[in-house]
Amino acid sequence: MSRIEAVNDFVVKFANVNGSGSASANELFAKAILRMGVSVSPRNIFPSNIQGLPTWYEVRVCEAGWLGRRGGVDMMVAMNPQTWEQDLKEISPGGYLFYDSTRPLPPEAFRSDVHVIGMPVTAICNATYEDSRQRQLFKNIMVLGALSQLMGIEPAVIEKLFAEQYKGKERLLDSNVRALHAGREFARDHLGDALGLQVRRADSVGDRIFMEGNAAAALGMVFGGATVCAWYPITPSSSVAEAFEKYCSKYRVDAETGERRYAIIQAEDEIASIGMITGAGWNGARAFTATSGPGVSLMSEFLGLAYFAEIPLTIIDVQRGGPSTGMPTRTQQADLLAAAHASHGDTKHVLLLPEDPKECFEMAAAALDLADRLQTPVFLMTDLDIGMNQRLCQPLQWSDERCFDRGKVMTAEQLDAGREFARYKDVDGDGIPWRTLPGTHPSKGAYFTRGTTRDPLARYSEKGEDYVYNVERLLKKFATAATLVPQPVLKPAARKTRLGVIYFGSTSAAMDEALDALDRADIHLDALRLRAFPFPDSVRDFIATHEQVFVVEQNRDAQMRSLLVNELEVAPARLTKVLHFDGTPITARFITEAITRHVHAMATTPR
């Protein structure tokens, strides 16, 4: 039987039980390979309970630098009997099964086209440790040791990671090092060269950093000037607020007085949290909340108020599978329509669409600027794949010369100089009115904030012409937003083509690899990565210059395609759906196969 042989280009998947302590060891595996200069892209696939259900950790090792899920598994580290059959099916022919062989299994439990590597991990740990918790935790480290021996991962690299993790805790450090080498010694003495997947030192990482999108977004909020965060815990966004608190305690505490220059409130529910940041935004603070789809549903009435009363605030929506509770720990891009039109009536919100942690950082800060500039809610639309998985990305950058864009805020000096203040009047032709902040002036610039219809001077009105003026001005402001949001990124094909593809967000990593594969298959596409809604004119132009445009997204109902058709009045037949929505991150193989099928079908269809 042939076996998969690969150096710095393979996929390993760990099948574990949630709460067994495997997460730390699995992460050490990925980081050790990264420290050897080889690009990795790990993904944690976990259940929505605290302990006991299956969990997986998939690591793509790719010196070429592709960071999307590839599809397929070259080695399964099967440590969970509950999912044995499912895990066995995922292994590619010629691949490897590493398992705990303490309890013998019959031949029919294995596949004839998969190479089996057994290690009696439980037996070794039971003989070595008396404490049951130690037996479980160090079992994972012994497996890490065995894999490092089999794959050529340098033990010194792992030991350095241990030293960083257990600094000041020498007893834990020593015991982990012993467990690591126990696993290595077993593999050396009993397993030989059983594994054809090897790691060799390389230089494909460069100066890139390794971080989660949620942490990057939280840091962007700190650098962008957010001082108020109100939130309610919900997977997969909770770590945004937690990271914000961590960064604020480091960067937002007065060194002399110890005063905290921020406010973080864990509200009683999502409705309260959006209400709090609406009040904070009205009062002049830069405020945000972090949530997911169910939270957006609950927040919709306040979002309508903030849109109509023109109050700046930012919502970080870390998308997950829906509707209802849906798949809380799986990823999708399925909140697009809910966020773009949150609230009843004619409502349109700005959406920013980051592709990786670096853009989560940049767009978080940009969202605060845009919310102030446009006096409106702004959504940062990430998802679980970006938010809760560590991703390689370019270093985060910030210029100390950058100034916050507070938009049109009228000062006391301007009011004293006789400048006209009409809260909801378009005086500059861009749809954006001037505002004042509470307490700006003792007798001028005050107005009544309301969610009902009013005239340009903020006076209550039920006149049709006042309502029409206001909502048409809001449309004009939305058109202005299209010129201010992050612009799309164009990747032209190597040769002239009538085919195009539009994609966005976390799809980017898989799409980059798919474009390369399609190009090698002589299928050439111009590619446009969307970075925001409303769509700039360049999106309309891109569609107009191609006979057929594929729209790749991770939801069932082609929500981005619907926005393109509705907003740009594009003929639906020009936009071909490529949809992935099973809750796992989209793969390059899926995109390549889907577009290839469509292209071949188009070639055989008479025109």
Coordinates of N, CA, C and O in Angstrom, one line a residue, residues 514-595:
A514 N -7.7 29.1 -4.5 CA -8.5 28.6 -5.6 C -8.2 29.3 -6.9 O -8.2 28.7 -8.0
L515 N -8.0 30.6 -6.8 CA -7.6 31.4 -8.1 C -6.3 30.8 -8.7 O -6.2 30.7 -9.9
D516 N -5.4 30.5 -7.8 CA -4.1 29.9 -8.4 C -4.4 28.5 -9.0 O -3.9 28.3 -10.1
A517 N -5.2 27.7 -8.4 CA -5.5 26.4 -9.0 C -6.3 26.5 -10.3 O -6.1 25.8 -11.2
L518 N -7.3 27.4 -10.3 CA -8.1 27.7 -11.5 C -7.2 28.2 -12.7 O -7.3 27.8 -13.8
D519 N -6.3 29.1 -12.3 CA -5.4 29.6 -13.3 C -4.5 28.5 -14.0 O -4.3 28.4 -15.2
R520 N -4.0 27.5 -13.1 CA -3.2 26.4 -13.6 C -4.1 25.5 -14.5 O -3.6 24.7 -15.3
A521 N -5.4 25.5 -14.2 CA -6.3 24.7 -15.0 C -6.9 25.4 -16.3 O -7.8 25.0 -16.9
D522 N -6.2 26.6 -16.5 CA -6.6 27.4 -17.7 C -8.0 28.0 -17.6 O -8.7 28.2 -18.6
I523 N -8.4 28.2 -16.3 CA -9.7 29.0 -16.1 C -9.3 30.3 -15.4 O -8.8 30.3 -14.3
H524 N -9.5 31.4 -16.2 CA -9.0 32.6 -15.7 C -10.1 33.6 -15.3 O -11.1 33.7 -16.0
L525 N -10.0 34.1 -14.1 CA -11.0 35.0 -13.6 C -10.4 36.3 -13.0 O -9.4 36.2 -12.3
D526 N -11.0 37.4 -13.3 CA -10.7 38.6 -12.6 C -11.4 38.5 -11.2 O -12.6 38.1 -11.2
A527 N -10.7 38.9 -10.2 CA -11.3 38.7 -8.8 C -11.4 40.1 -8.1 O -10.5 40.9 -8.2
L528 N -12.6 40.3 -7.5 CA -12.8 41.5 -6.7 C -13.2 41.1 -5.3 O -14.2 40.5 -5.1
R529 N -12.4 41.6 -4.3 CA -12.7 41.3 -2.9 C -13.4 42.5 -2.4 O -12.9 43.6 -2.3
L530 N -14.7 42.3 -2.0 CA -15.5 43.4 -1.4 C -15.0 43.6 0.1 O -14.7 42.7 0.8
R531 N -14.9 44.9 0.4 CA -14.5 45.2 1.8 C -15.5 46.0 2.6 O -15.3 46.3 3.8
A532 N -16.6 46.4 1.9 CA -17.6 47.2 2.6 C -18.9 47.2 1.8 O -19.0 47.0 0.6
F533 N -20.0 47.5 2.6 CA -21.3 47.9 2.0 C -21.7 49.2 2.7 O -21.5 49.4 3.9
P534 N -22.1 50.2 2.0 CA -22.6 50.3 0.6 C -21.4 50.1 -0.4 O -20.3 50.3 -0.1
F535 N -21.8 49.6 -1.6 CA -20.8 49.3 -2.6 C -20.4 50.5 -3.4 O -21.2 51.3 -3.9
P536 N -19.1 50.7 -3.5 CA -18.5 51.8 -4.3 C -18.9 51.6 -5.8 O -19.2 50.5 -6.2
D537 N -18.8 52.6 -6.6 CA -19.1 52.5 -8.1 C -18.2 51.5 -8.8 O -18.6 50.9 -9.8
S538 N -17.0 51.2 -8.2 CA -16.1 50.3 -8.9 C -16.7 48.8 -8.9 O -16.4 48.0 -9.8
V539 N -17.6 48.5 -8.0 CA -18.2 47.2 -8.0 C -19.2 47.1 -9.1 O -19.2 46.1 -9.8
R540 N -20.0 48.1 -9.4 CA -20.9 48.1 -10.5 C -20.1 48.0 -11.8 O -20.5 47.2 -12.7
D541 N -19.0 48.7 -11.9 CA -18.2 48.7 -13.1 C -17.6 47.3 -13.3 O -17.5 46.8 -14.5
F542 N -17.2 46.7 -12.3 CA -16.6 45.3 -12.4 C -17.6 44.3 -13.0 O -17.3 43.6 -13.9
I543 N -18.8 44.4 -12.5 CA -19.8 43.5 -12.9 C -20.2 43.8 -14.4 O -20.3 42.9 -15.2
A544 N -20.2 45.1 -14.7 CA -20.6 45.5 -16.1 C -19.6 45.0 -17.1 O -19.9 44.8 -18.3
T545 N -18.3 44.9 -16.7 CA -17.3 44.5 -17.7 C -17.1 43.0 -17.8 O -16.1 42.6 -18.5
H546 N -17.9 42.2 -17.2 CA -17.8 40.7 -17.3 C -19.1 40.1 -17.7 O -20.2 40.5 -17.2
E547 N -19.1 39.1 -18.5 CA -20.3 38.4 -18.9 C -20.9 37.6 -17.8 O -22.2 37.6 -17.7
Q548 N -20.1 37.0 -17.0 CA -20.5 36.2 -15.9 C -19.7 36.5 -14.7 O -18.4 36.5 -14.8
V549 N -20.3 36.6 -13.5 CA -19.5 36.9 -12.3 C -20.0 35.9 -11.2 O -21.2 35.8 -10.9
F550 N -19.1 35.1 -10.7 CA -19.4 34.2 -9.6 C -19.3 35.0 -8.3 O -18.5 35.8 -8.1
V551 N -20.3 34.7 -7.4 CA -20.3 35.4 -6.1 C -20.2 34.2 -5.1 O -21.1 33.4 -4.9
V552 N -19.1 34.2 -4.4 CA -18.7 33.2 -3.5 C -19.0 33.6 -2.0 O -18.5 34.7 -1.6
E553 N -19.8 32.9 -1.3 CA -20.2 33.3 0.0 C -20.6 32.1 0.9 O -20.9 31.0 0.3
Q554 N -20.6 32.3 2.2 CA -20.8 31.2 3.1 C -22.2 31.3 3.8 O -22.2 31.7 5.0
N555 N -23.2 31.2 3.0 CA -24.6 31.1 3.5 C -25.5 30.5 2.5 O -25.0 30.3 1.3
R556 N -26.6 30.1 2.9 CA -27.5 29.3 2.0 C -28.2 30.2 1.0 O -28.5 29.7 -0.2
D557 N -28.6 31.4 1.3 CA -29.5 32.2 0.5 C -28.8 33.2 -0.4 O -29.5 34.1 -0.9
A558 N -27.5 33.1 -0.6 CA -26.8 34.1 -1.5 C -27.1 35.5 -1.1 O -27.5 36.3 -1.9
Q559 N -26.8 35.8 0.2 CA -27.2 37.1 0.7 C -26.4 38.3 0.1 O -26.9 39.4 -0.2
M560 N -25.1 38.1 -0.1 CA -24.3 39.1 -0.8 C -24.8 39.3 -2.2 O -24.9 40.5 -2.7
R561 N -25.1 38.3 -2.9 CA -25.7 38.4 -4.3 C -27.0 39.2 -4.2 O -27.2 40.0 -5.1
S562 N -27.8 38.9 -3.2 CA -29.0 39.7 -3.1 C -28.8 41.2 -2.9 O -29.4 42.0 -3.6
L563 N -27.8 41.5 -2.1 CA -27.4 42.9 -1.9 C -26.9 43.6 -3.2 O -27.3 44.7 -3.6
L564 N -26.1 42.8 -4.0 CA -25.6 43.3 -5.2 C -26.7 43.6 -6.2 O -26.8 44.6 -6.9
V565 N -27.7 42.6 -6.3 CA -28.8 42.8 -7.3 C -29.7 43.9 -6.9 O -30.1 44.8 -7.7
N566 N -30.0 44.0 -5.6 CA -30.9 45.1 -5.1 C -30.3 46.5 -5.1 O -31.0 47.4 -5.6
E567 N -29.1 46.6 -4.7 CA -28.4 47.9 -4.6 C -27.9 48.4 -6.0 O -28.0 49.6 -6.2
L568 N -27.4 47.5 -6.8 CA -26.8 48.0 -8.1 C -27.7 47.7 -9.3 O -27.4 48.1 -10.4
E569 N -28.9 47.1 -9.0 CA -29.9 46.8 -10.0 C -29.2 46.0 -11.2 O -29.4 46.3 -12.4
V570 N -28.5 45.0 -10.8 CA -27.8 44.1 -11.7 C -28.8 43.0 -12.1 O -29.5 42.5 -11.3
A571 N -28.7 42.6 -13.4 CA -29.5 41.4 -13.8 C -29.0 40.2 -13.1 O -27.9 39.8 -13.1
P572 N -29.9 39.5 -12.4 CA -29.6 38.4 -11.5 C -28.8 37.3 -12.3 O -28.0 36.6 -11.8
A573 N -29.2 37.1 -13.6 CA -28.6 36.1 -14.4 C -27.1 36.2 -14.6 O -26.4 35.3 -14.9
R574 N -26.6 37.5 -14.4 CA -25.1 37.7 -14.5 C -24.3 37.2 -13.3 O -23.1 37.1 -13.4
L575 N -25.0 37.0 -12.2 CA -24.3 36.7 -11.0 C -24.6 35.2 -10.6 O -25.7 34.8 -10.3
T576 N -23.6 34.4 -10.7 CA -23.7 32.9 -10.4 C -23.4 32.6 -8.9 O -22.3 33.0 -8.5
K577 N -24.2 31.9 -8.2 CA -24.0 31.6 -6.8 C -23.0 30.5 -6.7 O -23.0 29.5 -7.4
V578 N -22.1 30.7 -5.7 CA -21.2 29.6 -5.2 C -21.4 29.7 -3.7 O -20.8 30.6 -3.1
L579 N -22.1 28.7 -3.2 CA -22.5 28.8 -1.8 C -22.0 27.6 -0.9 O -22.1 26.4 -1.4
H580 N -21.5 27.9 0.2 CA -21.0 26.9 1.2 C -21.6 27.3 2.5 O -21.4 28.4 3.0
F581 N -22.2 26.3 3.2 CA -22.9 26.7 4.4 C -23.1 25.6 5.4 O -24.1 25.5 6.2
D582 N -22.1 24.6 5.4 CA -22.3 23.5 6.4 C -21.7 23.8 7.7 O -21.6 23.0 8.6
G583 N -21.2 25.0 7.9 CA -20.6 25.4 9.2 C -19.1 25.3 9.3 O -18.5 25.9 10.2
T584 N -18.5 24.6 8.4 CA -17.1 24.6 8.4 C -16.5 25.7 7.4 O -17.3 26.1 6.5
P585 N -15.3 26.1 7.6 CA -14.8 27.2 6.7 C -14.7 26.6 5.3 O -14.3 25.5 5.1
I586 N -15.0 27.4 4.4 CA -15.0 27.1 2.9 C -13.5 26.7 2.6 O -12.6 27.2 3.1
T587 N -13.4 25.7 1.6 CA -12.1 25.3 1.2 C -11.8 25.7 -0.2 O -12.7 25.9 -1.0
A588 N -10.5 25.7 -0.5 CA -10.1 26.0 -1.9 C -10.6 24.9 -2.9 O -11.0 25.2 -4.0
R589 N -10.6 23.7 -2.4 CA -11.1 22.6 -3.3 C -12.5 22.8 -3.6 O -13.0 22.6 -4.8
F590 N -13.4 23.2 -2.6 CA -14.8 23.4 -2.9 C -15.0 24.5 -3.9 O -15.7 24.4 -4.9
I591 N -14.3 25.6 -3.8 CA -14.4 26.8 -4.7 C -14.0 26.3 -6.1 O -14.6 26.6 -7.1
T592 N -12.8 25.7 -6.2 CA -12.3 25.3 -7.5 C -13.2 24.3 -8.2 O -13.5 24.5 -9.4
E593 N -13.7 23.3 -7.5 CA -14.6 22.4 -8.1 C -15.9 23.0 -8.6 O -16.4 22.7 -9.6
A594 N -16.5 23.9 -7.7 CA -17.7 24.5 -8.1 C -17.6 25.4 -9.3 O -18.4 25.4 -10.2
I595 N -16.6 26.2 -9.3 CA -16.4 27.1 -10.5 C -16.1 26.4 -11.7 O -16.6 26.7 -12.8

